[in-house]
Tab-separated table of C-alpha atoms and ligand atoms in Angstrom:
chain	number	residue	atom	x	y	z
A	5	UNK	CA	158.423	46.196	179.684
A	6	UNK	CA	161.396	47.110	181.275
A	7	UNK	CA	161.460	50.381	183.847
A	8	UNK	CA	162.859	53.342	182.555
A	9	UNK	CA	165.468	55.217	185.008
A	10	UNK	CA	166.146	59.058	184.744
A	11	UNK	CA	168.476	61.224	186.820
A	12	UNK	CA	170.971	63.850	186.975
A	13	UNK	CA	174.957	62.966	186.580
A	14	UNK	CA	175.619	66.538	187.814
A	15	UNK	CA	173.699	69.294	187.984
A	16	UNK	CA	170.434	69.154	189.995
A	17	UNK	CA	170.928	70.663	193.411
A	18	UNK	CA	173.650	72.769	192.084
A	19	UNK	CA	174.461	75.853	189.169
A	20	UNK	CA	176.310	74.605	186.388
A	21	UNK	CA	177.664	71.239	184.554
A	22	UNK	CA	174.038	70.573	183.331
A	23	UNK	CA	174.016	66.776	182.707
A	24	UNK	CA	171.054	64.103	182.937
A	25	UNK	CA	170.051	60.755	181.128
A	26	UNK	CA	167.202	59.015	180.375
A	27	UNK	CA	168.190	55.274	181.056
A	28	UNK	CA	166.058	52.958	178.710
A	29	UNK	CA	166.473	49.591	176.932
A	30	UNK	CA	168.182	50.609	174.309
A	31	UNK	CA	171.028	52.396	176.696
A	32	UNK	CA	171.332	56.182	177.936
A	33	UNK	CA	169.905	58.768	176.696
A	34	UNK	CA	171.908	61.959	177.634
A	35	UNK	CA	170.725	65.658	177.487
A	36	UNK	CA	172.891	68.473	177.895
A	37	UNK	CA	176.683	68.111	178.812
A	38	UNK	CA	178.279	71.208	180.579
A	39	UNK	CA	180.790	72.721	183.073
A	40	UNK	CA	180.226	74.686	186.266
A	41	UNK	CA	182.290	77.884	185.930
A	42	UNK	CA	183.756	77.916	189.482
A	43	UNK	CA	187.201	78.047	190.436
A	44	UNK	CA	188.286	76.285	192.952
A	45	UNK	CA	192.128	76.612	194.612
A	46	UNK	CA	194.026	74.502	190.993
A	47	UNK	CA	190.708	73.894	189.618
A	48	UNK	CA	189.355	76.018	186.957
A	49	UNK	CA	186.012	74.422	186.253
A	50	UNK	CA	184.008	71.652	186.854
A	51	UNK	CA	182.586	68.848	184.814
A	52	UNK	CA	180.103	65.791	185.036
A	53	UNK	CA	181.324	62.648	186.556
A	54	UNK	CA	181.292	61.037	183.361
A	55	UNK	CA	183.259	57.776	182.614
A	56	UNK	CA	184.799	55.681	179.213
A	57	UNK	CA	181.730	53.045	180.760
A	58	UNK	CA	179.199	55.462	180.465
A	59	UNK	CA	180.165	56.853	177.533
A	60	UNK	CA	180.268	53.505	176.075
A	61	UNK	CA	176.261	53.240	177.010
A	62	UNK	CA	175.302	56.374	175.257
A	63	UNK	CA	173.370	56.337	172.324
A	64	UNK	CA	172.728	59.576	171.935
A	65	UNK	CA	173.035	63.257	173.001
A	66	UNK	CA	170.280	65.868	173.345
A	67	UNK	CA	171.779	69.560	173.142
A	68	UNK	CA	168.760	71.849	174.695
A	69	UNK	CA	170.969	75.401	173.850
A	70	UNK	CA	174.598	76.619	173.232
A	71	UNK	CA	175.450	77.612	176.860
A	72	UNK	CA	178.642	76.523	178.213
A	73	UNK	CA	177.179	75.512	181.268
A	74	UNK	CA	175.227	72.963	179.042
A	75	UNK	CA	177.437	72.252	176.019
A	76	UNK	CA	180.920	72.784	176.771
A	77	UNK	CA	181.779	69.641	178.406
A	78	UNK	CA	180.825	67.780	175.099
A	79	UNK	CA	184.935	67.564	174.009
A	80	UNK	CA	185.217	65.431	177.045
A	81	UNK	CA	182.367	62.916	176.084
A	82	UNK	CA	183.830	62.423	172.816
A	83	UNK	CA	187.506	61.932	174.639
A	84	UNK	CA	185.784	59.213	176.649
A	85	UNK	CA	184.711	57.392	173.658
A	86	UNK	CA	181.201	58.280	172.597
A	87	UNK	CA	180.981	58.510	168.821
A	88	UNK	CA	177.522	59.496	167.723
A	89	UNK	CA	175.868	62.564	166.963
A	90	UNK	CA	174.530	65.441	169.042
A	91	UNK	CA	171.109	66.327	168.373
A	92	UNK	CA	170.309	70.392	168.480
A	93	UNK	CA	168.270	73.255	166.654
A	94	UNK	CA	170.638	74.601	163.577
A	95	UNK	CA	170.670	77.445	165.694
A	96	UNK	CA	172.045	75.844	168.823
A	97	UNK	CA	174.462	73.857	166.438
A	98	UNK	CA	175.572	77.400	165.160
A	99	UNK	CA	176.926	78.923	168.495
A	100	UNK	CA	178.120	75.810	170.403
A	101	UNK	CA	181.581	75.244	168.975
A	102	UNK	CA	182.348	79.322	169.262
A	103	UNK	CA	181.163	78.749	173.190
A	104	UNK	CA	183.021	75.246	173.347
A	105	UNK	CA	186.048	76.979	172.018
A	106	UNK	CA	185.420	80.147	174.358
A	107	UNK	CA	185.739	78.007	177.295
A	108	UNK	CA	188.442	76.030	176.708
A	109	UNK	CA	190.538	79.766	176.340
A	110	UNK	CA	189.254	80.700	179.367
A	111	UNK	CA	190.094	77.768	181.181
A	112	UNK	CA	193.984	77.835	179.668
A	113	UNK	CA	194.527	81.674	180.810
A	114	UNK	CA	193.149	81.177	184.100
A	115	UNK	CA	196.241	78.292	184.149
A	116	UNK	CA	193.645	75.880	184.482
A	117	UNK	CA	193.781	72.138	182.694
A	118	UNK	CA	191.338	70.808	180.413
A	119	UNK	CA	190.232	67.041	180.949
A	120	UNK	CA	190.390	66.386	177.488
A	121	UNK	CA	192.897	67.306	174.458
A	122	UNK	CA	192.237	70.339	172.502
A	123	UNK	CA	191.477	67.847	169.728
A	124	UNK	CA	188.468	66.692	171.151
A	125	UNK	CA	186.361	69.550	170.248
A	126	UNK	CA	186.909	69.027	166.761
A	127	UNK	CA	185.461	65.241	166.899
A	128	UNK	CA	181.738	66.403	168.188
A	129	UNK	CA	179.017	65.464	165.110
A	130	UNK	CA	176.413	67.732	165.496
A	131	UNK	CA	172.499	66.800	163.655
A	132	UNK	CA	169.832	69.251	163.254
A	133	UNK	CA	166.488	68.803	164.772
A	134	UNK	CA	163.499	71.090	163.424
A	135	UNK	CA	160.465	72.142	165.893
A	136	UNK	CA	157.750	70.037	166.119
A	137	UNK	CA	158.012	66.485	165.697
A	138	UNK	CA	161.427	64.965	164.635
A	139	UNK	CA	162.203	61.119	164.391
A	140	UNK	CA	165.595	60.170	165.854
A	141	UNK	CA	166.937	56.460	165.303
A	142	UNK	CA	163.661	55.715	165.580
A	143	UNK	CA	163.079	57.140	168.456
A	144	UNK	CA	160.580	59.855	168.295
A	145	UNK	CA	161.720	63.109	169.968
A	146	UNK	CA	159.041	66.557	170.048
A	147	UNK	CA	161.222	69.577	170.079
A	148	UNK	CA	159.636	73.268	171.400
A	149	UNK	CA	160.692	76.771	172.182
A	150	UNK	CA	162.176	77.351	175.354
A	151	UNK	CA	162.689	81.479	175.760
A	152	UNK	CA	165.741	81.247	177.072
A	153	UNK	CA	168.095	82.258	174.279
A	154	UNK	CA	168.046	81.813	170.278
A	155	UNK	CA	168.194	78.068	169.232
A	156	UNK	CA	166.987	77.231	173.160
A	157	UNK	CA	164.579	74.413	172.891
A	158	UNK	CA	162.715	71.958	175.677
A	159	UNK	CA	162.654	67.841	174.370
A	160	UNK	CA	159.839	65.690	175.121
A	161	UNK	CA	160.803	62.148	174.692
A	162	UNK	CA	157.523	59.468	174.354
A	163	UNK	CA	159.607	56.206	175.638
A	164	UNK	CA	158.346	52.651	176.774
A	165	UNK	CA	154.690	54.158	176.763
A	166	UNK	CA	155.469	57.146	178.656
A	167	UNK	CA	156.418	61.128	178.183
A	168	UNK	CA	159.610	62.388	179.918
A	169	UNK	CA	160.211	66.022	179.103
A	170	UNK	CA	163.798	67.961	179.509
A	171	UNK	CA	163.022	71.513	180.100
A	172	UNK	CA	166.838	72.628	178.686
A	173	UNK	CA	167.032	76.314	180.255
A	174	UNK	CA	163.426	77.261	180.097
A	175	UNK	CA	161.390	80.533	180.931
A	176	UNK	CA	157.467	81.490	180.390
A	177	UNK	CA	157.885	85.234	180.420
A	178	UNK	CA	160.617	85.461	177.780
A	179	UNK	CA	161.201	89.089	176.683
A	180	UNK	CA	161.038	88.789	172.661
A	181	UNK	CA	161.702	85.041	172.049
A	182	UNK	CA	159.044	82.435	171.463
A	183	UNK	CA	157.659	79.866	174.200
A	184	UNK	CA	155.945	76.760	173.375
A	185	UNK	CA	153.967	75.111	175.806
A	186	UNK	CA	154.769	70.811	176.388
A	187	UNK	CA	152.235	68.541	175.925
A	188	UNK	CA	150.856	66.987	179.530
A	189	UNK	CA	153.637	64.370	180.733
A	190	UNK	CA	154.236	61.688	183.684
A	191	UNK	CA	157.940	63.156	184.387
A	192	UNK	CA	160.164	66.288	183.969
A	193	UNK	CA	164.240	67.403	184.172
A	194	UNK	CA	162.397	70.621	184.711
A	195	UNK	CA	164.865	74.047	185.292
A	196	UNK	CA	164.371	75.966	188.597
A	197	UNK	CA	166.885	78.321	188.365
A	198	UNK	CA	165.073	80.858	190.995
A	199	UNK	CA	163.916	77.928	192.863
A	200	UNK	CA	162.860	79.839	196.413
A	201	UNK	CA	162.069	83.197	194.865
A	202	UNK	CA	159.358	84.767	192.530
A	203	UNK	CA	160.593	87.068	190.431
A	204	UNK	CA	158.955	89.496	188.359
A	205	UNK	CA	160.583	90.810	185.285
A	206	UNK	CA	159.143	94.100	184.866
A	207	UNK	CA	159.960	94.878	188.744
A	208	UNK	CA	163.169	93.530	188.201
A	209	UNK	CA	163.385	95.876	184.926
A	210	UNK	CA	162.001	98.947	186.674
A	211	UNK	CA	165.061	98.425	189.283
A	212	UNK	CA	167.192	98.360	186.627
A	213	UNK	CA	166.184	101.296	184.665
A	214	UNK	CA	165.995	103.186	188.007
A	215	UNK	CA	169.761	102.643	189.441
A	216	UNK	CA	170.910	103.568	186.191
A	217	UNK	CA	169.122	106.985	186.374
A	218	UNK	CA	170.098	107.411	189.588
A	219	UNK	CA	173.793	106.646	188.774
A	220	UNK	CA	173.975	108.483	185.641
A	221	UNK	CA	172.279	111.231	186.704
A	222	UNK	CA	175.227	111.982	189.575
A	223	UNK	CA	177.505	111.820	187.073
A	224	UNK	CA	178.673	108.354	187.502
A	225	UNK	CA	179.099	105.779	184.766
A	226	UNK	CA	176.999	102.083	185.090
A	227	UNK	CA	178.822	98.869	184.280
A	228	UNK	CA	176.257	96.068	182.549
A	229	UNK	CA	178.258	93.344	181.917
A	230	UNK	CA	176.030	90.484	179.735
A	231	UNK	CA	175.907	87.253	178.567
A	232	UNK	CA	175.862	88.874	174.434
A	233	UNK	CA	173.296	85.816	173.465
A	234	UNK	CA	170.006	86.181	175.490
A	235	UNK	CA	169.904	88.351	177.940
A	236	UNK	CA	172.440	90.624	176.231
A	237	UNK	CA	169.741	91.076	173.571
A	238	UNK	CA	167.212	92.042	176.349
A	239	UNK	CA	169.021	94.793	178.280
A	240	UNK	CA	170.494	95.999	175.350
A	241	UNK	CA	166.924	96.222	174.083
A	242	UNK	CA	165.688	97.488	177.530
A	243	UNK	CA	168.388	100.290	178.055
A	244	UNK	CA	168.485	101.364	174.139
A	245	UNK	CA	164.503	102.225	174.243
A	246	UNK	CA	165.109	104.021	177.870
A	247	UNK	CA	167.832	106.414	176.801
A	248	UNK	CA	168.841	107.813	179.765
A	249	UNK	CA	170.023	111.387	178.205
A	250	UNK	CA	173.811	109.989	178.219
A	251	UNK	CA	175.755	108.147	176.004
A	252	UNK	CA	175.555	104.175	175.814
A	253	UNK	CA	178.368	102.289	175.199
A	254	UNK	CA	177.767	98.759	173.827
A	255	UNK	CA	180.486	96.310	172.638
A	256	UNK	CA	179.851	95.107	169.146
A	257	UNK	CA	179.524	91.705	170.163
A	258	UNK	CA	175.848	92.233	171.940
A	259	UNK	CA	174.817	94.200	169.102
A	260	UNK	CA	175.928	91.698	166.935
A	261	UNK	CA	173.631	88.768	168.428
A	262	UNK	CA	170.700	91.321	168.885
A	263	UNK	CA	171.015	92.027	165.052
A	264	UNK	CA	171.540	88.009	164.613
A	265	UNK	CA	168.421	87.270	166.242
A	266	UNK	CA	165.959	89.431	164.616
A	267	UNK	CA	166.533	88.018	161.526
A	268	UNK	CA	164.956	84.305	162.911
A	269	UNK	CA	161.519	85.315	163.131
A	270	UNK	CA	160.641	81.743	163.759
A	271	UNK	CA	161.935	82.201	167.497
A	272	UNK	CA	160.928	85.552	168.111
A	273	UNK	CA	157.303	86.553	170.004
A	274	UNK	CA	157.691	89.876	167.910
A	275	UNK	CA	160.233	91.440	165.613
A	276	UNK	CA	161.631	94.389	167.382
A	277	UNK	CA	161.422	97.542	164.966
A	278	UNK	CA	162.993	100.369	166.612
A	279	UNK	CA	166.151	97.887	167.093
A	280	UNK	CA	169.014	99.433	168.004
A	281	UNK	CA	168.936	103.000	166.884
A	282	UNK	CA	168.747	105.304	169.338
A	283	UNK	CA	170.751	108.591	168.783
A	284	UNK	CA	173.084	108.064	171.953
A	285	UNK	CA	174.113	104.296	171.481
A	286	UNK	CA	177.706	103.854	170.111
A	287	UNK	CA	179.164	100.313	169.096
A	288	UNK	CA	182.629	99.627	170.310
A	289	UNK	CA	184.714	97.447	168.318
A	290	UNK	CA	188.329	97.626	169.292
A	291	UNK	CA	190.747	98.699	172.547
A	292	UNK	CA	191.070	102.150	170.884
A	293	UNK	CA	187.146	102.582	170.752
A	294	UNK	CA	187.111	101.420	174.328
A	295	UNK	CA	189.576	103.851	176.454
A	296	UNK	CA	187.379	106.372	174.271
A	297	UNK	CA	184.526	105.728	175.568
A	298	UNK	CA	185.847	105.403	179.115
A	299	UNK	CA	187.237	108.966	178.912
A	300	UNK	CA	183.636	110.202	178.545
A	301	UNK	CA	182.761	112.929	180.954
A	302	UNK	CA	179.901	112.860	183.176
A	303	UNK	CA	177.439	109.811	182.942
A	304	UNK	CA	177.666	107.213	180.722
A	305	UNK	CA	176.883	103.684	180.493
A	306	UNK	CA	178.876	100.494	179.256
A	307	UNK	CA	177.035	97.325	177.921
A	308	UNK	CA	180.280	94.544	177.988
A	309	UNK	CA	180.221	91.136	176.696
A	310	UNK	CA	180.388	88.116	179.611
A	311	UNK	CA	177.812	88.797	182.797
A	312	UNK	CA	180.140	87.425	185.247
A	313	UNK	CA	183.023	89.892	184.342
A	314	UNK	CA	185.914	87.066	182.919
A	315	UNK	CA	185.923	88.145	179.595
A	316	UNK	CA	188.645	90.643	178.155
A	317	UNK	CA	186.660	93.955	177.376
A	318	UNK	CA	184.479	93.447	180.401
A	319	UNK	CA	187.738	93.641	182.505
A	320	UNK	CA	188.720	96.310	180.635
A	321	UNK	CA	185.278	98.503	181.879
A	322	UNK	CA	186.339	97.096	185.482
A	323	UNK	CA	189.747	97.972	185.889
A	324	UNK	CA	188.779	101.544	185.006
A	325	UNK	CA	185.873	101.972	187.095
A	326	UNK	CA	186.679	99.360	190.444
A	327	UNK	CA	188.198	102.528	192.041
A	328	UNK	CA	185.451	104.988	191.467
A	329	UNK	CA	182.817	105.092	193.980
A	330	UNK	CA	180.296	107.001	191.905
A	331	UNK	CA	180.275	104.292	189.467
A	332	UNK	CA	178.306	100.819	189.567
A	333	UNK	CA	178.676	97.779	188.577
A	334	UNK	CA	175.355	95.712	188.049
A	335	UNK	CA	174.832	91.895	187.694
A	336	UNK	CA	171.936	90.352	186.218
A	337	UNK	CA	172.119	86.488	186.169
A	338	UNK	CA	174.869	83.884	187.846
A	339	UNK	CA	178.274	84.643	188.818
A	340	UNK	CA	180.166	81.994	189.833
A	341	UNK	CA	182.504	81.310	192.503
A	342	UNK	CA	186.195	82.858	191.714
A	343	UNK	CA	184.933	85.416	188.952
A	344	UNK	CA	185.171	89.061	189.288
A	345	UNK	CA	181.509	88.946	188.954
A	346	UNK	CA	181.290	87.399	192.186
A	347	UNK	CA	184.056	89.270	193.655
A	348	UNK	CA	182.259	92.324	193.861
A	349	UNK	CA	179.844	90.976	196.308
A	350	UNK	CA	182.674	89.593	198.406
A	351	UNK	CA	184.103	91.879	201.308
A	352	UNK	CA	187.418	90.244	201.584
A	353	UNK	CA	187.620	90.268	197.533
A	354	UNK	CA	187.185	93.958	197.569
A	355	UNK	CA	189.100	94.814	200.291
A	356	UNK	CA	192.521	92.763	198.900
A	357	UNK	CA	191.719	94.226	195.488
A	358	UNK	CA	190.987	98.199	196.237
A	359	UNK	CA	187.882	97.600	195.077
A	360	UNK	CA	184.862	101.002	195.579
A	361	UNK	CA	183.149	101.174	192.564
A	362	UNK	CA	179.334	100.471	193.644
A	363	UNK	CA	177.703	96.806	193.193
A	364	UNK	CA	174.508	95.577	192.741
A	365	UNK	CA	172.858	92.719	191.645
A	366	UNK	CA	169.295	92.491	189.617
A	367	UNK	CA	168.098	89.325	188.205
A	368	UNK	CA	166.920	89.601	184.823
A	369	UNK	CA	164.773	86.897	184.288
A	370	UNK	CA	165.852	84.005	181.701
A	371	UNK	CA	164.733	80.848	183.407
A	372	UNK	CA	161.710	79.138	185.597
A	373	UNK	CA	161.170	80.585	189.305
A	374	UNK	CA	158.971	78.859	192.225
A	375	UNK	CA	155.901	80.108	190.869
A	376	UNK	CA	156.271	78.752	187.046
A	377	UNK	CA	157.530	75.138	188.430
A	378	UNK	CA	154.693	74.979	190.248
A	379	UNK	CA	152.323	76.109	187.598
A	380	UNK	CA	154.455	73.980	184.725
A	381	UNK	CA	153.440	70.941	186.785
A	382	UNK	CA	149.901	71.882	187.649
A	383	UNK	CA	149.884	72.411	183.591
A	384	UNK	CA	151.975	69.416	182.270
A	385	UNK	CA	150.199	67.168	185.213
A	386	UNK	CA	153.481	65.073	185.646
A	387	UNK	CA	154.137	63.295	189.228
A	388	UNK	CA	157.563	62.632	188.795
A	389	UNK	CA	160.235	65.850	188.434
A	390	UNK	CA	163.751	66.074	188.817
A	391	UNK	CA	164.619	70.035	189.236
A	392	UNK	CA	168.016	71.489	187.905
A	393	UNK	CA	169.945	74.808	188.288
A	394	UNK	CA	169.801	75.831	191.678
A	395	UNK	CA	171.803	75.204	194.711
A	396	UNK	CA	170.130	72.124	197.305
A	397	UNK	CA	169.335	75.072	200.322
A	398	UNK	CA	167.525	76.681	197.228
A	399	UNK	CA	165.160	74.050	196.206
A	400	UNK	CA	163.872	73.296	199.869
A	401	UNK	CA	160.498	75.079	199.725
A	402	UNK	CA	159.636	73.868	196.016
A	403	UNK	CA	160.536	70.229	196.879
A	404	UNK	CA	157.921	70.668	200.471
A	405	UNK	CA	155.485	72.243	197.998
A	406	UNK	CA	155.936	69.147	195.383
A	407	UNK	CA	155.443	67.190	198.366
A	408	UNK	CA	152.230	68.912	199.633
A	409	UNK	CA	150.724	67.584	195.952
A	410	UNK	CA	152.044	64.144	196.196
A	411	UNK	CA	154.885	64.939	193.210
A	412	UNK	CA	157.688	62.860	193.766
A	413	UNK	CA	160.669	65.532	193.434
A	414	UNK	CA	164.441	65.563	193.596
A	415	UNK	CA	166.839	67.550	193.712
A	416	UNK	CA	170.439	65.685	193.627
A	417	UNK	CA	172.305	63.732	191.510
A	418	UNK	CA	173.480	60.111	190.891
A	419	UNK	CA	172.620	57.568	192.566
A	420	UNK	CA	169.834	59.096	193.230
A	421	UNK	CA	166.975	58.288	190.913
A	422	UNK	CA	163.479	58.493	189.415
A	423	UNK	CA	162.132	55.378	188.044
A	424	UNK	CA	158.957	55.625	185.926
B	515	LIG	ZN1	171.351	78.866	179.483
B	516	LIG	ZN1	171.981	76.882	182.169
């Protein structure tokens, strides 16, 4: 039987453009296709190295969730020649083409090009997978939870008599989604977002709840801007239950997924009862609702759609607070290179943009750190992993550790390789 080859066409030993394959005899296997929001001089975005001859050897396409950073290259596939379907939850299938389509905007008002012609979007065939055990063109595929966000799911592919799983965007402490645990393997794609760190989330959501106090309680008004699907449901959970004695501010598009995602009870841990109703939480649906809420007196806090501050109403929030230096601003996940969301960490970017308005940045936990790889493997029992989603300096310590326990590890891209 012939070897089986899996690696990372971009992706591993960086943040973004998720994109790996499982090379068998029946062709490539390819999970995930996404873009690395970065901006770069001309260059607004990234992509995989993808070509019309590799497209031409994939058979099919594994979608793990509806992020852009996993999906949004997909138009691009397609505009290389690939044909077939792409396998998802209904869930995932659901949200990709609004995030697809979300992207491509973005990357058109930045003055950016798209590899691909608007058309291509419209060509992706999208298949529904259900949990549990699903038969693909015969080629059986085991689909579980992942945590990460609504639709998010892990695949575990038994190929050529032996079990390769794909993580997708993956945590084990997930704040009211569903985890499933894989079944013991002899390789992973395996996320390590916070490769190099150990994170706890209710320390992290302590910090959080505290600087808002803190802030609020002077008088000055806190910035959240969130990714509306995942952790957009958290915080918004998180600072709703909290109160804080001032008003909250939250754009209708967070409450909107929150309100989305407690109707599937099949992915949630729990169903949250006391929802969204605290007294002091107004939804904000238009411009008008917006400069309203911004002429608030005293403390208040905004919840604003996009966590690295490119989208619209997010700016909106910014421009009126960026000069205020009893405000703050705080980030909770990835912000990539050229964003505002980035900016604010940047002395030269504040400086050249009269930035004061405070910054701060608190990880709220959506993916694996150092600890759960390590424990994922001691669990799973594979020898093989390629990790994903964190920067090369990043993954030094896990990849010694892997080491240490005879676990042949990688963190880079093609040509590099794993061959089970
Ligand atoms: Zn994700
Ligand atoms: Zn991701």
């Amino acid at each position: 039987m012939n070897e089986i080859k899996i690696f990372s066409f971009s992706g591993s030993g960086e943040n973004g453009r998720n994109c790996y394959a499982l090379q068998t005899e029946q062709g490539i296997i390819l999970l995930d296709c996404g873009v690395k929001r970065e901006t770069v001089g001309e260059q607004v975005g990234f992509y995989p190295p993808l070509t019309e001859e590799v497209a031409s050897q994939v058979r099919m396409v594994f979608l793990s969730h509806c992020h852009e950073d996993h999906s949004a290259a997909l138009p691009m596939l397609y505009h290389l020649g690939y044909n077939g379907e792409v396998y998802a939850a209904q869930e995932t299938i659901d949200a990709a083409p609004g995030m697809i389509r979300k992207w491509m905007a973005y990357v058109e008002k930045q003055g950016g090009s798209l590899p691909f012609p608007q058309s291509a979007a419209e060509k992706i065939r999208f298949s529904p997978l259900s949990l549990g055990s699903n038969l693909v063109n015969g080629l059986p595929v085991e689909v579980g939870r992942s945590g990460h966000v609504l639709g998010g799911v892990w695949f575990q592919f038994p190929v050529q008599g032996k079990k390769v799983l794909y993580t997708g965007d993956m945590t084990l402490q997930p704040s009211s989604l569903a985890v499933d645990l894989p079944e013991p393997c002899d390789a992973a794609i395996m996320n390590c977002a916070y490769a190099g760190q150990c994170i706890s989330q209710e320390k992290q959501y302590q910090k959080l709840l505290e600087l808002i106090e803190t802030t609020v309680c002077a008088g000055g008004k806190v910035l959240l801007p969130l990714p509306p699907k995942g952790r957009g449901s958290d915080v918004l959970k998180l600072v709703s239950a909290h109160g804080f004695g001032v008003p909250v501010f939250v754009e209708e598009q967070i409450v909107t997924c929150y309100q989305e995602l407690q109707k599937k009870s099949l992915w949630l841990s729990q169903a949250d009862e006391q929802g969204t109703c605290a007294a002091n939480l107004t939804i904000v649906k238009n411009e008008n609702e917006r400069q309203q809420a911004l002429n608030t007196a005293g403390g208040a806090v905004y919840l604003a759609s996009d966590g690295m501050l490119t989208a619209p109403d997010g700016l909106v929030y910014y421009n009126a607070l960026k000069a205020d230096v009893n405000s703050l601003i705080i980030i909770t996940g990835h912000a990539a290179a050229g964003t505002v969301g980035a900016g604010l960490f940047d002395e030269e970017y504040r400086r050249k943009n009269d930035v004061s308005v405070r910054a701060e940045k608190i990880i709220c936990k959506v993916h694996l750190d150092e600890q759960d790889a390590l424990s994922l493997q001691e669990r799973l029992g594979f020898k093989k992993v390629i990790l994903f989603h964190a920067i090369k300096e990043k993954n030094k310590s896990l990849l010694e550790s892997f080491k240490e326990r005879n676990i042949e590890a990688l963190a880079g891209s093609w040509p590099q390789t794993i061959t089970l």
